[in-house]
């Protein structure tokens, strides 16, 4: 479905990362991948994963640092000239504020959370729009805590709401280049970021019990949905928040 297509994946930290599930699936389907890692200490985990893929290239990129992102895109343009898709599976917030009441969020963490978890996608959209081929595709990851209150999700819910609205505005801004912009809203997953939310295990068990399919999504299923959203099969789909959550979001009152 995406043979001969090239793209960048932001957000692999380890083999539980959603970005890794997507990378594996896209690679199996013939894509050439540029994988970014946040810093040297994560490279130790990301390099062995990259080596498992057929065709991948590694670049350091810290989305909290303007220079790092700029340099990352310079390297990509120099080496690859054009790309076909970008996956943004990145979020950050101070763990101590993913606990208790939203009202206690500090200004510093509010700005940092919104910058890394939301604005970075807008910045990446701008930088990549110059090197994306026509009919290219941008994809980000979000969570249901953007529109309903989930205990302890707090400022991350606000960041995800802003991210989802960014998807809609960006899809119009880039529509004239036929570039599509979408988000996958995933079930709770057992990842590093997921575990940073206080009582994440209880949230995981609640959505598992109460989703229409009585389970949570698996990594390879997110990969399949991402494959569809970056491939030509979804050519007419943009500005969408696509739920891949075993039907949890449609439940009003659980059985
Ligand atoms: P993860 O911890 O494996 O991935 C998060 C990634 O963000 C890491 O690779 C980390 O290096 C990267 N990151 C954080 N700060 C960065 C920075 N300054 N520069 C560059 N990279 C940075 O966790 P994950 O669950 O795979 O998260 C991926 C995405 O999926 C996030 O947007 C998350 O909110 C979203 N999501 C997660 C869940 C869940 O339950 N785990 C559910 C729905 C959506």
Tab-separated table of C-alpha atoms in Angstrom, residues 40-230:
chain	number	residue	atom	x	y	z
A	40	UNK	CA	21.497	10.304	23.179
A	41	UNK	CA	20.141	8.269	26.078
A	42	UNK	CA	17.127	7.142	24.029
A	43	UNK	CA	19.363	6.277	21.065
A	44	UNK	CA	20.497	3.168	22.977
A	45	UNK	CA	16.926	1.852	22.793
A	46	UNK	CA	15.940	3.204	19.380
A	47	UNK	CA	19.018	2.064	17.408
A	48	UNK	CA	18.453	-1.689	17.883
A	49	UNK	CA	14.811	-1.184	16.851
A	50	UNK	CA	15.808	0.749	13.721
A	51	UNK	CA	18.166	-2.097	12.819
A	52	UNK	CA	15.196	-4.492	12.736
A	53	UNK	CA	13.607	-2.509	9.912
A	54	UNK	CA	14.485	-2.967	6.257
A	55	UNK	CA	15.066	0.590	5.336
A	56	UNK	CA	15.525	3.229	8.022
A	57	UNK	CA	17.652	6.251	8.878
A	58	UNK	CA	18.136	7.786	12.348
A	59	UNK	CA	18.249	11.488	13.278
A	60	UNK	CA	18.338	13.158	16.702
A	61	UNK	CA	15.549	15.679	17.243
A	62	UNK	CA	14.488	17.360	20.467
A	63	UNK	CA	11.179	19.086	19.779
A	64	UNK	CA	11.733	21.415	22.730
A	65	UNK	CA	14.716	22.916	20.889
A	66	UNK	CA	14.065	25.071	17.814
A	67	UNK	CA	17.615	24.524	16.490
A	68	UNK	CA	17.382	20.741	16.793
A	69	UNK	CA	14.158	20.615	14.754
A	70	UNK	CA	15.554	22.985	12.122
A	71	UNK	CA	18.723	20.905	11.780
A	72	UNK	CA	16.686	17.693	11.559
A	73	UNK	CA	14.727	19.010	8.561
A	74	UNK	CA	17.910	20.334	6.899
A	75	UNK	CA	19.443	16.846	7.114
A	76	UNK	CA	16.260	15.258	5.745
A	77	UNK	CA	15.998	17.700	2.838
A	78	UNK	CA	19.672	17.250	2.031
A	79	UNK	CA	19.579	13.458	2.099
A	80	UNK	CA	16.056	12.656	0.880
A	81	UNK	CA	14.823	15.852	-0.879
A	82	UNK	CA	11.151	14.810	-0.813
A	83	UNK	CA	9.011	12.752	1.580
A	84	UNK	CA	5.434	11.415	1.532
A	85	UNK	CA	4.294	11.317	5.157
A	86	UNK	CA	5.014	12.398	8.734
A	87	UNK	CA	3.946	10.603	11.921
A	88	UNK	CA	3.915	12.706	15.120
A	89	UNK	CA	3.541	10.464	18.191
A	90	UNK	CA	4.981	12.796	20.808
A	91	UNK	CA	3.718	14.196	24.096
A	92	UNK	CA	5.228	15.517	27.295
A	93	UNK	CA	4.040	16.920	30.608
A	94	UNK	CA	5.541	17.047	34.082
A	95	UNK	CA	4.480	13.749	35.699
A	96	UNK	CA	3.751	15.481	39.012
A	97	UNK	CA	0.960	17.459	37.313
A	98	UNK	CA	-0.669	14.377	35.747
A	99	UNK	CA	-2.045	13.806	39.178
A	100	UNK	CA	-4.779	15.478	41.228
A	101	UNK	CA	-6.567	18.598	40.042
A	102	UNK	CA	-6.142	20.447	36.728
A	103	UNK	CA	-6.591	23.724	38.591
A	104	UNK	CA	-3.120	23.295	40.112
A	105	UNK	CA	-1.300	23.297	36.751
A	106	UNK	CA	1.745	25.603	36.786
A	107	UNK	CA	2.249	28.174	34.036
A	108	UNK	CA	5.667	26.694	33.225
A	109	UNK	CA	4.308	23.175	32.745
A	110	UNK	CA	1.230	24.444	30.877
A	111	UNK	CA	3.481	26.149	28.313
A	112	UNK	CA	5.905	23.211	28.055
A	113	UNK	CA	3.090	20.657	27.690
A	114	UNK	CA	1.335	22.675	24.986
A	115	UNK	CA	4.622	23.391	23.217
A	116	UNK	CA	5.813	19.781	22.947
A	117	UNK	CA	2.463	18.008	22.718
A	118	UNK	CA	0.647	20.442	20.441
A	119	UNK	CA	2.669	23.285	18.894
A	120	UNK	CA	5.415	20.886	17.739
A	121	UNK	CA	2.881	19.349	15.332
A	122	UNK	CA	2.096	22.756	13.795
A	123	UNK	CA	5.819	23.532	13.492
A	124	UNK	CA	6.493	20.129	11.925
A	125	UNK	CA	3.579	20.654	9.514
A	126	UNK	CA	5.107	23.948	8.391
A	127	UNK	CA	8.630	22.578	7.966
A	128	UNK	CA	7.504	19.375	6.266
A	129	UNK	CA	5.043	21.090	3.909
A	130	UNK	CA	8.092	22.319	1.946
A	131	UNK	CA	9.364	18.795	1.328
A	132	UNK	CA	6.124	16.784	1.253
A	133	UNK	CA	5.076	15.480	-2.131
A	134	UNK	CA	1.593	16.356	-3.390
A	135	UNK	CA	-0.991	14.136	-1.712
A	136	UNK	CA	1.335	13.674	1.273
A	137	UNK	CA	-0.058	12.873	4.682
A	138	UNK	CA	0.486	14.107	8.259
A	139	UNK	CA	-0.711	12.062	11.205
A	140	UNK	CA	-0.690	12.752	14.949
A	141	UNK	CA	-1.862	10.838	18.031
A	142	UNK	CA	-4.484	11.987	20.491
A	143	UNK	CA	-6.661	10.692	23.340
A	144	UNK	CA	-10.312	10.955	24.402
A	145	UNK	CA	-9.266	13.082	27.417
A	146	UNK	CA	-9.355	15.990	24.913
A	147	UNK	CA	-13.137	16.232	25.075
A	148	UNK	CA	-14.199	14.381	28.229
A	149	UNK	CA	-12.697	14.692	31.699
A	150	UNK	CA	-10.442	11.747	32.583
A	151	UNK	CA	-8.993	11.663	36.127
A	152	UNK	CA	-5.401	12.975	36.296
A	153	UNK	CA	-5.129	13.590	32.522
A	154	UNK	CA	-5.368	17.307	33.364
A	155	UNK	CA	-3.248	19.661	31.220
A	156	UNK	CA	-2.639	16.890	28.693
A	157	UNK	CA	-6.393	16.975	27.953
A	158	UNK	CA	-6.118	20.683	27.159
A	159	UNK	CA	-3.078	20.010	24.938
A	160	UNK	CA	-4.926	17.232	23.085
A	161	UNK	CA	-7.973	19.487	22.551
A	162	UNK	CA	-5.672	22.106	21.006
A	163	UNK	CA	-3.902	19.415	18.973
A	164	UNK	CA	-7.196	18.106	17.565
A	165	UNK	CA	-8.290	21.604	16.568
A	166	UNK	CA	-4.836	22.141	14.994
A	167	UNK	CA	-5.507	19.067	12.835
A	168	UNK	CA	-8.604	20.785	11.428
A	169	UNK	CA	-6.941	24.164	10.758
A	170	UNK	CA	-3.829	22.545	9.281
A	171	UNK	CA	-5.916	20.363	6.975
A	172	UNK	CA	-7.404	23.515	5.420
A	173	UNK	CA	-4.047	25.350	5.283
A	174	UNK	CA	-2.400	22.447	3.471
A	175	UNK	CA	-5.407	21.332	1.449
A	176	UNK	CA	-4.325	23.393	-1.578
A	177	UNK	CA	-1.196	21.203	-1.790
A	178	UNK	CA	-3.459	18.138	-1.451
A	179	UNK	CA	-1.667	17.335	1.815
A	180	UNK	CA	-3.926	15.553	4.305
A	181	UNK	CA	-3.817	16.005	8.087
A	182	UNK	CA	-5.445	13.544	10.492
A	183	UNK	CA	-5.246	12.219	14.045
A	184	UNK	CA	-5.745	8.790	15.547
A	185	UNK	CA	-7.431	8.849	18.944
A	186	UNK	CA	-6.193	5.654	20.600
A	187	UNK	CA	-7.347	3.604	23.603
A	188	UNK	CA	-5.129	3.781	26.692
A	189	UNK	CA	-1.904	1.864	25.957
A	190	UNK	CA	0.832	0.593	28.264
A	191	UNK	CA	3.657	2.916	27.234
A	192	UNK	CA	6.096	5.208	29.067
A	193	UNK	CA	3.841	8.236	28.514
A	194	UNK	CA	0.749	6.254	29.426
A	195	UNK	CA	2.331	5.180	32.709
A	196	UNK	CA	3.102	8.813	33.624
A	197	UNK	CA	-0.597	9.417	34.320
A	198	UNK	CA	-1.509	8.623	37.925
A	199	UNK	CA	-3.726	5.520	38.176
A	200	UNK	CA	-3.272	4.786	34.461
A	201	UNK	CA	-3.825	1.091	35.208
A	202	UNK	CA	-7.353	1.843	36.462
A	203	UNK	CA	-8.136	3.908	33.365
A	204	UNK	CA	-6.768	1.087	31.183
A	205	UNK	CA	-8.979	-1.471	32.966
A	206	UNK	CA	-12.055	0.790	32.832
A	207	UNK	CA	-11.866	1.364	29.055
A	208	UNK	CA	-11.112	-2.335	28.530
A	209	UNK	CA	-14.215	-3.356	30.468
A	210	UNK	CA	-16.545	-0.726	29.050
A	211	UNK	CA	-15.640	-0.420	25.352
A	212	UNK	CA	-18.025	-1.913	22.790
A	213	UNK	CA	-15.488	-4.666	22.014
A	214	UNK	CA	-14.622	-5.223	25.715
A	215	UNK	CA	-10.935	-4.702	25.135
A	216	UNK	CA	-8.307	-2.056	24.406
A	217	UNK	CA	-6.498	-1.644	21.109
A	218	UNK	CA	-3.190	-3.393	20.356
A	219	UNK	CA	-0.064	-1.742	18.990
A	220	UNK	CA	-0.252	-3.480	15.614
A	221	UNK	CA	-3.885	-2.355	15.211
A	222	UNK	CA	-2.835	1.287	15.610
A	223	UNK	CA	-0.166	0.488	13.006
A	224	UNK	CA	-2.840	-0.810	10.612
A	225	UNK	CA	-4.954	2.337	11.025
A	226	UNK	CA	-1.903	4.537	10.491
A	227	UNK	CA	-1.060	2.555	7.357
A	228	UNK	CA	-4.531	3.310	6.005
A	229	UNK	CA	-4.288	7.003	6.931
A	230	UNK	CA	-0.939	7.556	5.195
